[in-house]
Amino acid sequence: HVQLVESGGGSVPAGGSLTLSCTASGNNCCNFCMGWIRVGLNNEREGVARIDSDGTARYADAVTGRFTISKDNANNVLYLHMSNLKPEDTAKYYCGADPLSQVCQGGYFYYGQGTQVTVS
Protein backbone atom coordinates (compact mmCIF):
# COMPACT_ATOMS: atom_id res chain seq x y z
CA HIS A 1 0.00 0.00 0.00
CA VAL A 2 1.21 3.52 -0.86
CA GLN A 3 0.14 6.72 0.87
CA LEU A 4 0.31 9.99 -1.04
CA VAL A 5 -0.10 13.49 0.34
CA GLU A 6 -0.12 16.51 -1.96
CA SER A 7 0.60 20.11 -1.06
CA GLY A 8 1.42 23.40 -2.74
CA GLY A 9 -1.81 24.33 -4.45
CA GLY A 10 -3.25 27.84 -4.36
CA SER A 11 -4.53 30.78 -6.38
CA VAL A 12 -2.27 32.57 -8.83
CA PRO A 13 -2.70 35.08 -11.64
CA ALA A 14 -2.30 33.97 -15.22
CA GLY A 15 1.37 33.78 -16.12
CA GLY A 16 2.34 32.84 -12.59
CA SER A 17 4.06 29.75 -11.23
CA LEU A 18 3.40 27.10 -8.59
CA THR A 19 5.18 23.98 -7.45
CA LEU A 20 3.15 21.05 -6.19
CA SER A 21 4.65 18.41 -3.93
CA CYS A 22 3.58 14.85 -3.24
CA THR A 23 5.10 13.02 -0.30
CA ALA A 24 4.90 9.26 -0.69
CA SER A 25 5.25 6.51 1.87
CA GLY A 26 4.55 2.81 2.14
CA ASN A 27 5.95 -0.58 1.42
CA ASN A 28 8.86 -0.65 -1.01
CA CYS A 29 8.41 3.00 -1.75
CA CYS A 30 8.93 4.56 -4.30
CA ASN A 31 11.04 3.35 -7.21
CA PHE A 32 8.11 2.95 -9.58
CA CYS A 33 5.84 4.92 -11.90
CA MET A 34 4.40 8.11 -10.43
CA GLY A 35 2.60 11.07 -11.93
CA TRP A 36 0.03 13.82 -11.78
CA ILE A 37 -3.51 14.01 -13.07
CA ARG A 38 -6.01 16.84 -12.79
CA VAL A 39 -9.78 17.08 -12.61
CA GLY A 40 -11.21 20.29 -14.04
CA LEU A 41 -14.34 22.30 -13.38
CA ASN A 42 -16.44 20.06 -15.62
CA ASN A 43 -15.06 16.96 -13.90
CA GLU A 44 -12.96 16.15 -16.91
CA ARG A 45 -9.95 14.09 -15.93
CA GLU A 46 -6.63 14.57 -17.65
CA GLY A 47 -3.19 13.02 -17.25
CA VAL A 48 -0.71 15.86 -16.82
CA ALA A 49 2.74 14.35 -16.42
CA ARG A 50 4.33 11.08 -15.40
CA ILE A 51 7.78 9.84 -14.55
CA ASP A 52 9.18 6.33 -14.84
CA SER A 53 11.47 4.75 -12.28
CA ASP A 54 14.48 5.63 -14.45
CA GLY A 55 13.49 9.30 -14.52
CA THR A 56 11.97 9.35 -18.01
CA ALA A 57 9.26 12.01 -18.01
CA ARG A 58 6.29 12.46 -20.31
CA TYR A 59 3.79 15.29 -20.53
CA ALA A 60 0.37 16.05 -21.89
CA ASP A 61 0.48 18.29 -24.95
CA ALA A 62 -1.38 21.01 -23.06
CA VAL A 63 1.43 21.44 -20.52
CA THR A 64 4.56 20.59 -22.51
CA GLY A 65 7.10 23.36 -22.16
CA ARG A 66 5.37 24.84 -19.12
CA PHE A 67 5.30 22.04 -16.54
CA THR A 68 8.19 19.95 -15.22
CA ILE A 69 7.84 16.75 -13.21
CA SER A 70 10.67 15.62 -10.99
CA LYS A 71 11.30 13.25 -8.13
CA ASP A 72 13.47 13.33 -5.04
CA ASN A 73 14.17 9.64 -4.62
CA ALA A 74 16.04 10.08 -1.35
CA ASN A 75 13.03 11.63 0.34
CA ASN A 76 10.22 10.05 -1.72
CA VAL A 77 8.82 13.36 -2.90
CA LEU A 78 7.31 13.96 -6.32
CA TYR A 79 7.14 17.50 -7.66
CA LEU A 80 5.27 19.32 -10.39
CA HIS A 81 6.68 22.72 -11.22
CA MET A 82 4.14 24.73 -13.19
CA SER A 83 4.99 27.96 -14.95
CA ASN A 84 3.20 30.32 -17.31
CA LEU A 85 -0.07 29.13 -15.81
CA LYS A 86 -3.27 29.68 -17.75
CA PRO A 87 -6.90 29.84 -16.57
CA GLU A 88 -7.52 26.48 -18.26
CA ASP A 89 -5.00 24.94 -15.86
CA THR A 90 -7.51 25.49 -13.05
CA ALA A 91 -8.24 22.07 -11.58
CA LYS A 92 -7.72 19.82 -8.62
CA TYR A 93 -4.37 18.10 -9.02
CA TYR A 94 -3.81 14.56 -7.78
CA CYS A 95 -0.61 12.62 -7.35
CA GLY A 96 -0.75 9.00 -8.47
CA ALA A 97 1.42 5.93 -8.08
CA ASP A 98 1.59 2.56 -9.80
CA PRO A 99 3.84 0.34 -7.67
CA LEU A 100 3.54 -2.50 -10.18
CA SER A 101 5.14 -0.60 -13.04
CA GLN A 102 8.64 0.74 -13.59
CA VAL A 103 7.44 2.28 -16.85
CA CYS A 104 4.18 4.20 -16.58
CA GLN A 105 1.35 2.56 -18.48
CA GLY A 106 -1.20 5.35 -18.12
CA GLY A 107 -3.07 4.56 -14.92
CA TYR A 108 -2.39 4.56 -11.21
CA PHE A 109 -3.44 2.35 -8.34
CA TYR A 110 -3.09 4.94 -5.61
CA TYR A 111 -3.99 8.61 -5.43
CA GLY A 112 -3.62 11.37 -2.89
CA GLN A 113 -6.42 13.62 -1.67
CA GLY A 114 -5.65 16.31 -4.24
CA THR A 115 -4.70 19.96 -4.09
CA GLN A 116 -6.60 22.81 -5.76
CA VAL A 117 -4.94 25.10 -8.28
CA THR A 118 -6.87 28.18 -9.40
CA VAL A 119 -5.56 30.47 -12.13
CA SER A 120 -7.36 33.76 -12.69
Coordinates of N, CA, C and O in Angstrom, one line a residue:
H1 N 0.9 -1.2 0.0 CA 0.0 0.0 0.0 C 0.9 1.2 0.0 O 1.9 1.3 0.7
V2 N 0.5 2.3 -0.7 CA 1.2 3.5 -0.9 C 0.3 4.7 -0.4 O -0.8 4.8 -0.8
Q3 N 0.9 5.5 0.4 CA 0.1 6.7 0.9 C 0.8 7.9 0.2 O 2.0 8.1 0.1
L4 N -0.1 8.8 -0.3 CA 0.3 10.0 -1.0 C -0.3 11.2 -0.5 O -1.6 11.2 -0.3
V5 N 0.4 12.3 -0.2 CA -0.1 13.5 0.3 C 0.4 14.7 -0.5 O 1.6 14.9 -0.5
E6 N -0.5 15.4 -1.1 CA -0.1 16.5 -2.0 C -0.1 17.8 -1.2 O -0.9 17.9 -0.2
S7 N 0.6 18.8 -1.6 CA 0.6 20.1 -1.1 C 1.1 21.1 -2.1 O 1.6 20.7 -3.2
G8 N 0.9 22.4 -1.9 CA 1.4 23.4 -2.7 C 0.4 24.1 -3.6 O 0.8 25.0 -4.4
G9 N -0.8 23.7 -3.6 CA -1.8 24.3 -4.4 C -2.1 25.7 -4.0 O -1.7 26.2 -2.9
G10 N -2.9 26.5 -4.8 CA -3.2 27.8 -4.4 C -3.8 28.6 -5.5 O -4.1 28.0 -6.6
S11 N -4.0 29.9 -5.3 CA -4.5 30.8 -6.4 C -3.4 31.7 -6.9 O -2.7 32.3 -6.1
V12 N -3.3 31.8 -8.2 CA -2.3 32.6 -8.8 C -2.8 33.3 -10.0 O -3.8 32.8 -10.6
P13 N -2.3 34.4 -10.4 CA -2.7 35.1 -11.6 C -2.1 34.4 -12.9 O -1.1 33.6 -12.8
A14 N -2.8 34.5 -14.0 CA -2.3 34.0 -15.2 C -0.9 34.4 -15.5 O -0.5 35.6 -15.2
G15 N 0.0 33.5 -15.9 CA 1.4 33.8 -16.1 C 2.2 33.4 -14.9 O 3.5 33.4 -15.0
G16 N 1.6 33.1 -13.8 CA 2.3 32.8 -12.6 C 2.8 31.4 -12.5 O 2.6 30.6 -13.5
S17 N 3.5 31.1 -11.4 CA 4.1 29.7 -11.2 C 3.7 29.2 -9.9 O 3.4 29.9 -8.9
L18 N 3.6 27.8 -9.8 CA 3.4 27.1 -8.6 C 4.2 25.8 -8.7 O 4.4 25.3 -9.8
T19 N 4.6 25.3 -7.5 CA 5.2 24.0 -7.5 C 4.4 23.1 -6.5 O 4.2 23.5 -5.3
L20 N 3.9 22.0 -7.0 CA 3.2 21.0 -6.2 C 4.1 20.0 -5.7 O 5.1 19.6 -6.4
S21 N 3.9 19.5 -4.5 CA 4.6 18.4 -3.9 C 3.7 17.3 -3.6 O 2.6 17.4 -3.2
C22 N 4.3 16.1 -3.6 CA 3.6 14.9 -3.2 C 4.5 14.0 -2.4 O 5.5 13.5 -3.0
T23 N 4.3 13.8 -1.2 CA 5.1 13.0 -0.3 C 4.5 11.6 -0.3 O 3.3 11.4 0.1
A24 N 5.4 10.6 -0.6 CA 4.9 9.3 -0.7 C 5.5 8.4 0.4 O 6.6 8.7 0.9
S25 N 4.8 7.4 0.9 CA 5.2 6.5 1.9 C 4.6 5.2 1.7 O 3.5 5.1 1.0
G26 N 5.1 4.1 2.2 CA 4.5 2.8 2.1 C 5.6 1.7 1.9 O 6.8 2.0 1.8
N27 N 5.1 0.6 1.6 CA 6.0 -0.6 1.4 C 6.7 -0.4 0.1 O 6.1 -0.1 -0.9
N28 N 8.0 -0.7 0.2 CA 8.9 -0.7 -1.0 C 8.8 0.6 -1.8 O 8.8 0.6 -3.0
C29 N 8.6 1.7 -1.1 CA 8.4 3.0 -1.7 C 9.8 3.5 -2.1 O 10.7 3.5 -1.3
C30 N 9.9 4.2 -3.3 CA 8.9 4.6 -4.3 C 9.6 4.5 -5.7 O 9.3 5.3 -6.5
N31 N 10.3 3.4 -5.9 CA 11.0 3.3 -7.2 C 10.1 2.7 -8.2 O 10.3 1.6 -8.7
F32 N 9.1 3.4 -8.6 CA 8.1 2.9 -9.6 C 7.5 4.2 -10.2 O 7.8 5.3 -9.9
C33 N 6.5 3.9 -11.1 CA 5.8 4.9 -11.9 C 5.1 5.8 -11.0 O 4.3 5.4 -10.1
M34 N 5.2 7.1 -11.1 CA 4.4 8.1 -10.4 C 4.0 9.2 -11.4 O 4.7 9.4 -12.4
G35 N 3.0 10.0 -11.0 CA 2.6 11.1 -11.9 C 1.5 12.0 -11.3 O 1.2 11.8 -10.2
W36 N 1.1 12.9 -12.2 CA 0.0 13.8 -11.8 C -1.1 13.8 -12.8 O -0.9 13.7 -14.0
I37 N -2.3 13.8 -12.2 CA -3.5 14.0 -13.1 C -4.2 15.2 -12.5 O -3.9 15.7 -11.4
R38 N -5.2 15.7 -13.3 CA -6.0 16.8 -12.8 C -7.5 16.6 -13.2 O -7.8 16.0 -14.2
V39 N -8.3 17.1 -12.4 CA -9.8 17.1 -12.6 C -10.3 18.5 -12.7 O -10.2 19.2 -11.7
G40 N -10.8 18.9 -13.8 CA -11.2 20.3 -14.0 C -12.6 20.6 -13.6 O -13.3 19.8 -12.9
L41 N -13.1 21.8 -13.9 CA -14.3 22.3 -13.4 C -15.5 21.5 -13.9 O -16.6 21.4 -13.2
N42 N -15.4 20.9 -15.0 CA -16.4 20.1 -15.6 C -16.2 18.6 -15.3 O -16.8 17.7 -16.0
N43 N -15.4 18.3 -14.3 CA -15.1 17.0 -13.9 C -14.4 16.2 -15.0 O -14.4 14.9 -14.9
E44 N -13.8 16.9 -15.9 CA -13.0 16.1 -16.9 C -11.6 15.8 -16.3 O -11.0 16.6 -15.6
R45 N -11.2 14.6 -16.5 CA -9.9 14.1 -15.9 C -8.9 14.0 -17.0 O -9.1 13.5 -18.1
E46 N -7.7 14.5 -16.6 CA -6.6 14.6 -17.6 C -5.3 14.2 -17.0 O -4.9 14.7 -15.9
G47 N -4.6 13.3 -17.7 CA -3.2 13.0 -17.2 C -2.3 14.2 -17.6 O -2.4 14.7 -18.7
V48 N -1.5 14.7 -16.6 CA -0.7 15.9 -16.8 C 0.7 15.5 -17.1 O 1.3 16.0 -18.1
A49 N 1.3 14.7 -16.3 CA 2.7 14.3 -16.4 C 3.0 13.1 -15.6 O 2.3 12.8 -14.7
R50 N 4.0 12.3 -16.1 CA 4.3 11.1 -15.4 C 5.8 10.8 -15.5 O 6.5 11.3 -16.5
I51 N 6.3 10.1 -14.6 CA 7.8 9.8 -14.6 C 8.0 8.4 -14.2 O 7.5 7.8 -13.3
D52 N 8.8 7.7 -15.1 CA 9.2 6.3 -14.8 C 10.2 6.2 -13.7 O 10.8 7.2 -13.3
S53 N 10.5 5.0 -13.4 CA 11.5 4.8 -12.3 C 12.9 5.2 -12.7 O 13.7 5.5 -11.8
D54 N 13.1 5.2 -14.0 CA 14.5 5.6 -14.4 C 14.6 7.1 -14.7 O 15.6 7.6 -15.2
G55 N 13.5 7.8 -14.4 CA 13.5 9.3 -14.5 C 12.9 9.8 -15.8 O 12.8 11.0 -16.0
T56 N 12.6 8.9 -16.7 CA 12.0 9.4 -18.0 C 10.6 10.0 -17.8 O 9.8 9.4 -17.1
A57 N 10.5 11.2 -18.3 CA 9.3 12.0 -18.0 C 8.5 12.2 -19.3 O 9.1 12.3 -20.4
R58 N 7.2 12.2 -19.2 CA 6.3 12.5 -20.3 C 5.2 13.4 -19.9 O 4.8 13.4 -18.7
Y59 N 4.7 14.2 -20.8 CA 3.8 15.3 -20.5 C 2.6 15.3 -21.5 O 2.8 14.9 -22.7
A60 N 1.5 15.8 -21.0 CA 0.4 16.0 -21.9 C 0.7 17.2 -22.8 O 1.5 18.1 -22.4
D61 N 0.2 17.2 -24.0 CA 0.5 18.3 -24.9 C 0.2 19.7 -24.4 O 0.9 20.6 -24.6
A62 N -0.9 19.7 -23.6 CA -1.4 21.0 -23.1 C -0.4 21.7 -22.1 O -0.5 22.9 -21.9
V63 N 0.5 20.9 -21.5 CA 1.4 21.4 -20.5 C 2.9 21.4 -20.9 O 3.8 21.9 -20.2
T64 N 3.2 20.7 -22.1 CA 4.6 20.6 -22.5 C 5.2 22.0 -22.7 O 4.6 22.9 -23.3
G65 N 6.4 22.1 -22.1 CA 7.1 23.4 -22.2 C 6.8 24.3 -21.0 O 7.5 25.3 -20.8
R66 N 5.7 24.0 -20.2 CA 5.4 24.8 -19.1 C 5.5 24.1 -17.8 O 5.7 24.8 -16.8
F67 N 5.3 22.8 -17.8 CA 5.3 22.0 -16.5 C 6.5 21.1 -16.6 O 6.9 20.6 -17.6
T68 N 7.1 20.9 -15.4 CA 8.2 20.0 -15.2 C 7.9 19.0 -14.0 O 7.7 19.5 -12.9
I69 N 8.0 17.7 -14.3 CA 7.8 16.7 -13.2 C 9.2 16.3 -12.8 O 10.1 16.1 -13.6
S70 N 9.4 16.1 -11.5 CA 10.7 15.6 -11.0 C 10.4 14.8 -9.7 O 9.3 14.9 -9.1
K71 N 11.5 14.1 -9.3 CA 11.3 13.3 -8.1 C 12.6 13.3 -7.3 O 13.7 13.2 -7.8
D72 N 12.4 13.4 -6.0 CA 13.5 13.3 -5.0 C 13.4 11.9 -4.5 O 12.6 11.6 -3.6
N73 N 14.2 11.0 -5.0 CA 14.2 9.6 -4.6 C 14.6 9.4 -3.2 O 14.2 8.5 -2.5
A74 N 15.5 10.3 -2.7 CA 16.0 10.1 -1.4 C 15.0 10.3 -0.3 O 14.9 9.7 0.8
N75 N 14.1 11.3 -0.6 CA 13.0 11.6 0.3 C 11.6 11.2 -0.1 O 10.7 11.6 0.6
N76 N 11.5 10.5 -1.2 CA 10.2 10.0 -1.7 C 9.2 11.2 -1.9 O 8.1 11.1 -1.5
V77 N 9.7 12.2 -2.6 CA 8.8 13.4 -2.9 C 8.8 13.6 -4.4 O 9.8 13.6 -5.1
L78 N 7.6 13.7 -4.9 CA 7.3 14.0 -6.3 C 6.9 15.4 -6.4 O 6.1 15.9 -5.6
Y79 N 7.4 16.1 -7.5 CA 7.1 17.5 -7.7 C 6.5 17.7 -9.0 O 6.7 17.0 -10.0
L80 N 5.8 18.8 -9.1 CA 5.3 19.3 -10.4 C 5.5 20.8 -10.4 O 4.7 21.5 -9.7
H81 N 6.5 21.3 -11.1 CA 6.7 22.7 -11.2 C 5.9 23.2 -12.4 O 6.1 22.8 -13.5
M82 N 5.0 24.2 -12.2 CA 4.1 24.7 -13.2 C 4.5 26.2 -13.4 O 4.5 27.0 -12.4
S83 N 4.7 26.6 -14.6 CA 5.0 28.0 -15.0 C 4.1 28.4 -16.1 O 3.4 27.6 -16.8
N84 N 4.1 29.7 -16.3 CA 3.2 30.3 -17.3 C 1.8 29.7 -17.2 O 1.2 29.3 -18.2
L85 N 1.2 29.7 -16.0 CA -0.1 29.1 -15.8 C -1.2 29.9 -16.5 O -1.1 31.1 -16.7
K86 N -2.2 29.1 -17.0 CA -3.3 29.7 -17.7 C -4.6 29.4 -17.0 O -4.6 28.4 -16.2
P87 N -5.6 30.1 -17.2 CA -6.9 29.8 -16.6 C -7.4 28.4 -16.8 O -8.0 27.8 -15.9
E88 N -7.1 27.9 -18.0 CA -7.5 26.5 -18.3 C -6.7 25.4 -17.5 O -7.1 24.2 -17.5
D89 N -5.7 25.9 -16.8 CA -5.0 24.9 -15.9 C -5.7 24.8 -14.5 O -5.3 24.0 -13.7
T90 N -6.7 25.6 -14.3 CA -7.5 25.5 -13.1 C -8.1 24.1 -12.9 O -8.8 23.6 -13.8
A91 N -7.8 23.4 -11.8 CA -8.2 22.1 -11.6 C -7.8 21.6 -10.2 O -7.0 22.3 -9.5
K92 N -8.3 20.5 -9.8 CA -7.7 19.8 -8.6 C -6.7 18.8 -9.1 O -7.0 18.0 -10.0
Y93 N -5.5 18.9 -8.6 CA -4.4 18.1 -9.0 C -4.1 17.0 -8.0 O -4.1 17.2 -6.8
Y94 N -4.0 15.8 -8.6 CA -3.8 14.6 -7.8 C -2.5 13.9 -8.2 O -2.2 13.8 -9.4
C95 N -1.8 13.4 -7.2 CA -0.6 12.6 -7.4 C -1.0 11.2 -7.4 O -2.0 10.7 -6.7
G96 N -0.4 10.4 -8.3 CA -0.8 9.0 -8.5 C 0.5 8.1 -8.5 O 1.6 8.6 -8.8
A97 N 0.3 6.9 -8.1 CA 1.4 5.9 -8.1 C 1.0 4.6 -8.6 O -0.2 4.1 -8.3
D98 N 1.8 3.9 -9.3 CA 1.6 2.6 -9.8 C 2.8 1.7 -9.4 O 3.8 1.6 -10.1
P99 N 2.7 1.1 -8.2 CA 3.8 0.3 -7.7 C 4.2 -0.9 -8.5 O 5.3 -1.5 -8.3
L100 N 3.3 -1.3 -9.4 CA 3.5 -2.5 -10.2 C 4.3 -2.2 -11.5 O 4.6 -3.2 -12.2
S101 N 4.5 -1.0 -11.8 CA 5.1 -0.6 -13.0 C 6.4 0.3 -12.9 O 6.3 1.3 -12.2
Q102 N 7.5 -0.1 -13.5 CA 8.6 0.7 -13.6 C 8.5 1.8 -14.7 O 8.9 2.9 -14.6
V103 N 7.8 1.4 -15.7 CA 7.4 2.3 -16.8 C 5.9 2.6 -16.8 O 5.1 1.6 -16.8
C104 N 5.6 3.8 -16.7 CA 4.2 4.2 -16.6 C 3.4 3.7 -17.8 O 3.7 3.9 -18.9
Q105 N 2.2 3.1 -17.5 CA 1.3 2.6 -18.5 C 0.1 3.4 -18.7 O -0.6 3.2 -19.6
G106 N -0.1 4.4 -17.9 CA -1.2 5.3 -18.1 C -2.2 5.4 -17.0 O -3.0 6.3 -16.9
G107 N -2.1 4.5 -16.1 CA -3.1 4.6 -14.9 C -2.3 4.4 -13.6 O -1.1 4.1 -13.6
Y108 N -3.0 4.7 -12.5 CA -2.4 4.6 -11.2 C -3.3 3.8 -10.3 O -4.5 3.8 -10.4
F109 N -2.7 3.1 -9.3 CA -3.4 2.3 -8.3 C -3.8 3.2 -7.1 O -4.7 2.9 -6.4
Y110 N -2.9 4.1 -6.8 CA -3.1 4.9 -5.6 C -3.1 6.4 -6.0 O -2.4 6.9 -6.9
Y111 N -3.9 7.2 -5.2 CA -4.0 8.6 -5.4 C -4.0 9.3 -4.1 O -4.4 8.7 -3.1
G112 N -3.5 10.6 -4.1 CA -3.6 11.4 -2.9 C -5.0 12.0 -2.8 O -5.9 11.7 -3.6
Q113 N -5.1 12.9 -1.9 CA -6.4 13.6 -1.7 C -6.6 14.8 -2.6 O -7.7 15.4 -2.7
G114 N -5.6 15.2 -3.3 CA -5.6 16.3 -4.2 C -5.4 17.7 -3.6 O -5.5 17.9 -2.4
T115 N -4.9 18.6 -4.5 CA -4.7 20.0 -4.1 C -5.2 20.9 -5.2 O -5.0 20.6 -6.4
Q116 N -5.9 21.9 -4.8 CA -6.6 22.8 -5.8 C -5.6 23.9 -6.3 O -4.9 24.5 -5.5
V117 N -5.7 24.0 -7.6 CA -4.9 25.1 -8.3 C -5.9 26.0 -9.0 O -6.7 25.4 -9.8
T118 N -5.9 27.3 -8.7 CA -6.9 28.2 -9.4 C -6.1 29.3 -10.1 O -5.3 29.9 -9.4
V119 N -6.3 29.5 -11.4 CA -5.6 30.5 -12.1 C -6.6 31.5 -12.6 O -7.5 31.1 -13.3
S120 N -6.4 32.7 -12.3 CA -7.4 33.8 -12.7 C -6.8 34.8 -13.7 O -5.5 34.8 -13.9

